[in-house]
Short mmCIF file of C-alpha atoms and ligand atoms in Angstrom, two decimals:
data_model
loop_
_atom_site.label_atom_id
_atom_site.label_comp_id
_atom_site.label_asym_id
_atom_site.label_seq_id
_atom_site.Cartn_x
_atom_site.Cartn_y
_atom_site.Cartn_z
CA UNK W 260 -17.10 -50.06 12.48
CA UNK W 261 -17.05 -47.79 9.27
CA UNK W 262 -18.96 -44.66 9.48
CA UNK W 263 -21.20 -43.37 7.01
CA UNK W 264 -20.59 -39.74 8.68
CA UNK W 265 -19.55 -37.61 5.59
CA UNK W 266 -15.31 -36.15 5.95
CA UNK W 267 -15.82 -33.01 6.82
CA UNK W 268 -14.03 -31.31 4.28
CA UNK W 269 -17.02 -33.01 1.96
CA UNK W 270 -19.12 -31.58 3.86
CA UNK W 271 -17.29 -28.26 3.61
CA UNK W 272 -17.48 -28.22 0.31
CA UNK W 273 -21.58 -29.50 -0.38
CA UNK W 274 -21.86 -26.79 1.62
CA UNK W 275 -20.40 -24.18 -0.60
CA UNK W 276 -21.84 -25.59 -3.60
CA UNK W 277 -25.50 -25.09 -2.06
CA UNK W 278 -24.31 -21.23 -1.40
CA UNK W 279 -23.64 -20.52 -5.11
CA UNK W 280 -19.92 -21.61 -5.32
CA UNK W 281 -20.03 -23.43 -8.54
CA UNK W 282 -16.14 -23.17 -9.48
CA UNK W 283 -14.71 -26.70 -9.64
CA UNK W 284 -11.26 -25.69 -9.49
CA UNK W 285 -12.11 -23.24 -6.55
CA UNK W 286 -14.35 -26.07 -5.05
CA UNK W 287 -11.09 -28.99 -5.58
CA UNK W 288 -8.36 -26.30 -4.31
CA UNK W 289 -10.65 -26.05 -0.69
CA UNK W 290 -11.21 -29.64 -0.49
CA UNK W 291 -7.08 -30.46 -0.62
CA UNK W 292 -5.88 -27.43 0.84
CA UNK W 293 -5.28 -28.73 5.02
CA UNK W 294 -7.00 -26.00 6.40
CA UNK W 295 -6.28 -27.02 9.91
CA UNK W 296 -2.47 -26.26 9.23
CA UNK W 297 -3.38 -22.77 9.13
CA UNK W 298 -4.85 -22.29 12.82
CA UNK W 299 -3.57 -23.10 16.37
CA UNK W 300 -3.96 -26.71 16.80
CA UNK W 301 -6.48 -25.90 19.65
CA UNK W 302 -8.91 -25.07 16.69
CA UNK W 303 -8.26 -27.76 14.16
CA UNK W 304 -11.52 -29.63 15.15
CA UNK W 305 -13.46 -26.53 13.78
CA UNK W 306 -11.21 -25.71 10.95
CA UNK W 307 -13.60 -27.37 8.69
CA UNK W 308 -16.41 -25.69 9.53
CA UNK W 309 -17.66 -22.86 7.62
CA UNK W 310 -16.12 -19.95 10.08
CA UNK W 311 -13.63 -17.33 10.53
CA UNK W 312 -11.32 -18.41 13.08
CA UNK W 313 -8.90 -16.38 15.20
CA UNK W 314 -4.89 -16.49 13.97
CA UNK W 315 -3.78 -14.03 16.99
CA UNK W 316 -2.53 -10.47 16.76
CA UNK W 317 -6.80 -9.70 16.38
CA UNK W 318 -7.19 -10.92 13.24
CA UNK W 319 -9.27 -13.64 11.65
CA UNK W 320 -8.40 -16.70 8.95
CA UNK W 321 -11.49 -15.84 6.37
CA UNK W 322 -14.76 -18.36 6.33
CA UNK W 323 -14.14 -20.79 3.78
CA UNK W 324 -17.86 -19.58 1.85
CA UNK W 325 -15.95 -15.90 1.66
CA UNK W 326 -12.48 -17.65 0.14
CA UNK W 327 -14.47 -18.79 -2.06
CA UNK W 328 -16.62 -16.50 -3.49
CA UNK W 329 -13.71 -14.01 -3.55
CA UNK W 330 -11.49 -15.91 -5.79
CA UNK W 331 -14.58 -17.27 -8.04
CA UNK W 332 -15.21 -13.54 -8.50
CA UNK W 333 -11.79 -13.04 -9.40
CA UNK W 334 -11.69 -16.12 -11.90
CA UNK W 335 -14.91 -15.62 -13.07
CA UNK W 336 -13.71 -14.17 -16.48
CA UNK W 337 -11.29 -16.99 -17.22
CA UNK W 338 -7.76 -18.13 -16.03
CA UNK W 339 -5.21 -15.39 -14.37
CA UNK W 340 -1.31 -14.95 -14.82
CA UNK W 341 -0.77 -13.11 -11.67
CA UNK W 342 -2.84 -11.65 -8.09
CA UNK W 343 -2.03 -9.57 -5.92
CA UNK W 344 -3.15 -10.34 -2.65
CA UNK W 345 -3.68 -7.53 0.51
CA UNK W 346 -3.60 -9.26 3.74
CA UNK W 347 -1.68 -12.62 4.08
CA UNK W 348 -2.52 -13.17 7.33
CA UNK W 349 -1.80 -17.10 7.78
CA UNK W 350 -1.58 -17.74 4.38
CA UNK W 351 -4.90 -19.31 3.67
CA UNK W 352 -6.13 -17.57 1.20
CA UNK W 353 -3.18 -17.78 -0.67
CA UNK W 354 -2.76 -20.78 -0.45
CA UNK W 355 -5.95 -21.33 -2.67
CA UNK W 356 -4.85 -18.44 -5.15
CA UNK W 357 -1.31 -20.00 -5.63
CA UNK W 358 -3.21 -23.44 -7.03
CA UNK W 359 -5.43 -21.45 -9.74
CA UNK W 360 -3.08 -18.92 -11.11
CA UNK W 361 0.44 -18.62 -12.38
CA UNK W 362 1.82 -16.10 -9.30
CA UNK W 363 0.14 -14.60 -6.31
CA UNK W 364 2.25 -11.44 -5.02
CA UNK W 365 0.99 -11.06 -1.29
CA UNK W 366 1.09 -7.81 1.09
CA UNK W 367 1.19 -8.41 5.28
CA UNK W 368 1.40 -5.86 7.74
CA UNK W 369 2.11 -7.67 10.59
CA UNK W 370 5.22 -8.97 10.45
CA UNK W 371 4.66 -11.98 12.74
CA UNK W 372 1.78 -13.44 10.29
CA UNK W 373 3.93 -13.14 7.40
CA UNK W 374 6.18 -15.69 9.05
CA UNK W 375 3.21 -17.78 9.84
CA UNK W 376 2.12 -17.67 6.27
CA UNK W 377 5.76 -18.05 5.20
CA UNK W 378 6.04 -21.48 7.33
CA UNK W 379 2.35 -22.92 6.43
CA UNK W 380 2.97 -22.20 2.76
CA UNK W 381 6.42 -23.91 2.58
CA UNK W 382 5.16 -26.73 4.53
CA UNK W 383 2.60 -26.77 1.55
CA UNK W 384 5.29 -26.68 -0.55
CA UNK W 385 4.06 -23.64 -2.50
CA UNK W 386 6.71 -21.85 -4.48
CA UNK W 387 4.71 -19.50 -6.80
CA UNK W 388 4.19 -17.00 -4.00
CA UNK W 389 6.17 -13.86 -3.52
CA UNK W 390 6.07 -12.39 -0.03
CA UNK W 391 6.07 -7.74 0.87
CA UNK W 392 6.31 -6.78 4.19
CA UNK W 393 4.28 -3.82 4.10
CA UNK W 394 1.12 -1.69 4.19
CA UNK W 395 -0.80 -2.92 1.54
CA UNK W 396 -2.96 0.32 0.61
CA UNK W 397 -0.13 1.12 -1.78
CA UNK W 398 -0.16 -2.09 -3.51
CA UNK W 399 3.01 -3.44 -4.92
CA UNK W 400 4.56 -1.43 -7.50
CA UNK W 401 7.09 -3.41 -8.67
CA UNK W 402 5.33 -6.06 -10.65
CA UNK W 403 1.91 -3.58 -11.37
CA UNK W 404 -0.07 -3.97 -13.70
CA UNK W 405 -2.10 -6.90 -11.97
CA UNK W 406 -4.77 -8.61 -13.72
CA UNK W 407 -6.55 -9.64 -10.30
CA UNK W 408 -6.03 -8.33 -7.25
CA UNK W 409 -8.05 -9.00 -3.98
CA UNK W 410 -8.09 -7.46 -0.69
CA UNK W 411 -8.87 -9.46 2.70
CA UNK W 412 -9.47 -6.52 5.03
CA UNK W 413 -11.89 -3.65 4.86
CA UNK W 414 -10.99 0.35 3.97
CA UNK W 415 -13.29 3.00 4.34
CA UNK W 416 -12.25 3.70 0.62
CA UNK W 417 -11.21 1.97 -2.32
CA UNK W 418 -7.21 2.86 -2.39
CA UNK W 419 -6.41 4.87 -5.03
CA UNK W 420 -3.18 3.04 -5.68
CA UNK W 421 -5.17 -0.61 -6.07
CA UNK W 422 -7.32 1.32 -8.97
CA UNK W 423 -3.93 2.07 -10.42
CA UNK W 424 -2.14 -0.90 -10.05
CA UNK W 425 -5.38 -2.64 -11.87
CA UNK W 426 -4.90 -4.46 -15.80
CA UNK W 427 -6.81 -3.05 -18.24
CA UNK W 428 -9.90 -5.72 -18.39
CA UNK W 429 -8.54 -6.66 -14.79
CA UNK W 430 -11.02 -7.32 -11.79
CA UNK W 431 -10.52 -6.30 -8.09
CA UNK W 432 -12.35 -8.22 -5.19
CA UNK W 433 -12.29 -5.91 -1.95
CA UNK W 434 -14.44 -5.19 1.38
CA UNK W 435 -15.32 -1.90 1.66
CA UNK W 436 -16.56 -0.52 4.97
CA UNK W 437 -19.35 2.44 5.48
CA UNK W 438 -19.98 5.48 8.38
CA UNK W 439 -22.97 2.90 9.83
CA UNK W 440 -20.76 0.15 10.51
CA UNK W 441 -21.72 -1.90 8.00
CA UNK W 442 -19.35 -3.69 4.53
CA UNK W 443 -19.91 -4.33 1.39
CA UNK W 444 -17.51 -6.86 -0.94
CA UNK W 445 -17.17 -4.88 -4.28
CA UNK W 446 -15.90 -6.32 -7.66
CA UNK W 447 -14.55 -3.35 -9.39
CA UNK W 448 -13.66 -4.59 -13.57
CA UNK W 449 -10.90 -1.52 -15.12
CA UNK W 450 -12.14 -0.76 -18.39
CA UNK W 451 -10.43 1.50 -21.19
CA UNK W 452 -11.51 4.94 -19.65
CA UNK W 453 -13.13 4.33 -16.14
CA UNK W 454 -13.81 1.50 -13.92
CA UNK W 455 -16.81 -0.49 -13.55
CA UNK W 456 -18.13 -1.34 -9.77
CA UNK W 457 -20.31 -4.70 -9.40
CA UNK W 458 -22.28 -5.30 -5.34
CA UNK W 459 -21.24 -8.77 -4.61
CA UNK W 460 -22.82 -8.83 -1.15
CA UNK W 461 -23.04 -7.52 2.62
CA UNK W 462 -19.67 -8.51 4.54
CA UNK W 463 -17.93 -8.57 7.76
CA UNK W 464 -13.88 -8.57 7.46
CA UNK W 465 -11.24 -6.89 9.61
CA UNK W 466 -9.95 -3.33 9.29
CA UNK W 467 -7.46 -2.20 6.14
CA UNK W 468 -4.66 -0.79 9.12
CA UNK W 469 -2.35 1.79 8.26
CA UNK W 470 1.58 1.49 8.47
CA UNK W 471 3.07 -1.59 9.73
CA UNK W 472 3.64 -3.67 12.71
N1 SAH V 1943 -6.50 -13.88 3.91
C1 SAH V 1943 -6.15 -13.97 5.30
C2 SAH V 1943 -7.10 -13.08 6.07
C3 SAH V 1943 -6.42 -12.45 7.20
S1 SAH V 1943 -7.35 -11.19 8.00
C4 SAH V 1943 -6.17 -15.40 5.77
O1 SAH V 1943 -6.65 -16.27 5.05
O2 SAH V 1943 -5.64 -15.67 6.85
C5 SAH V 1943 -6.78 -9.73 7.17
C6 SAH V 1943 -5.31 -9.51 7.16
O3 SAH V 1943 -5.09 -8.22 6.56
C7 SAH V 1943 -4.63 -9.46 8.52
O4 SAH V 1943 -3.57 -10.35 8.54
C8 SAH V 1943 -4.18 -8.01 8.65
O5 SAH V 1943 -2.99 -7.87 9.39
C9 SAH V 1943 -3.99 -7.64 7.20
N2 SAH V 1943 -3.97 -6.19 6.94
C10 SAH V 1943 -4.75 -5.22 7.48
N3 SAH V 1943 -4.42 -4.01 6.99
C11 SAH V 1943 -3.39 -4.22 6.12
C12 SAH V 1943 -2.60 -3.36 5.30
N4 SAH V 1943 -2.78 -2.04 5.27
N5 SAH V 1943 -1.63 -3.92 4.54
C13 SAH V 1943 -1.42 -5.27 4.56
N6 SAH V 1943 -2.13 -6.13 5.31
C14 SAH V 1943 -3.10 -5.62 6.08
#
């Protein structure tokens, strides 16, 4: 017998689109992108629901809602050539950048999870994605100035090096962490002579580690 049960990726995505996510390119990239390649196949009955799940080493795939408002944010003033992402982990995320903009340049710590993310995305088929194994709180020189750039773990301080590697005009989407133990996800918009910071609203991501692994 047929069901009338919804997929659950449609459900994933009404979902989003009731909790302000009104992107339809955002919306489309979440609905095609196999999630459930991303996470141990002991979680791929959840990976449509709208949680964090574990990928190992302590560190967490992002909830779908939080994907998704991060790269709407980062959209939100039209199309991008080029993002730099800090914090690959499996790949996710990047994944959904690498279908809305032109290159994603991507920063992982743990070397381990950049092989994940290395594997998932080729299975994907992705090519527009460059790979650093590094510690991300110095950005990625090489191909600076960035017109996006987005951050998937939490300092206790915006980088100093992430302000600098900014575009003119050029938005950055990133968790920042406070002495009570609470987050906030910041959009901060480089203009001529200073920047411009923007709340976005109360998070919970991982730690912004120092050095490598
Ligand atoms: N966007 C990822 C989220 C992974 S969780 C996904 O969809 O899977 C955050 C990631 O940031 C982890 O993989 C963690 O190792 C990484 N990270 C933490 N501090 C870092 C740093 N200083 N430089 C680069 N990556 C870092």
């Amino acid at each position: 017998m047929l069901s009338s049960q919804p997929h659950p990726r449609d459900r994933l995505i009404k979902q989003l689109s009731t909790q302000g996510i009104y992107h339809q390119a955002v919306l489309e990239a979440i609905r095609t992108t196999p999630r459930h390649w991303f996470v141990d196949p002991a979680l791929s009955r959840h990976a449509y629901s709208n949680h964090p799940l574990p990928i190992g080493y302590g560190q967490t795939i992002s909830q779908p809602y939080i994907v998704a408002r991060m790269t709407q944010e980062l959209l939100s003033h039209g199309p991008l050539t080029k993002v730099l992402e800090i914090g690959t982990g499996c790949g996710y995320q990047t994944a959904i950048l690498a279908q809305l903009v032109d290159h994603v340049y991507t920063v992982e710590r743990i070397q381990n999870l950049q092989l994940a993310a290395r594997t998932h995305l080729a299975r994907l088929e992705v090519q527009n994605v460059s790979f650093s194994y590094g510690d991300g709180q110095w950005g990625w020189t090489e191909f600076a100035p960035y017109p996006g750039i987005l951050v998937t773990a939490a300092p206790s301080n915006i980088p100093r090096s992430l302000l600098e590697q900014l575009a003119l005009g050029g938005r950055l989407v990133i968790p920042v962490s406070d002495s009570k133990g609470g987050q906030v996800l910041w959009k901060v918009i480089r203009h001529r002579t200073d920047y411009q910071q923007e709340f976005l609203e109360e998070v919970n991501f991982v730690p912004l580690c120092k050095g490598v692994v």
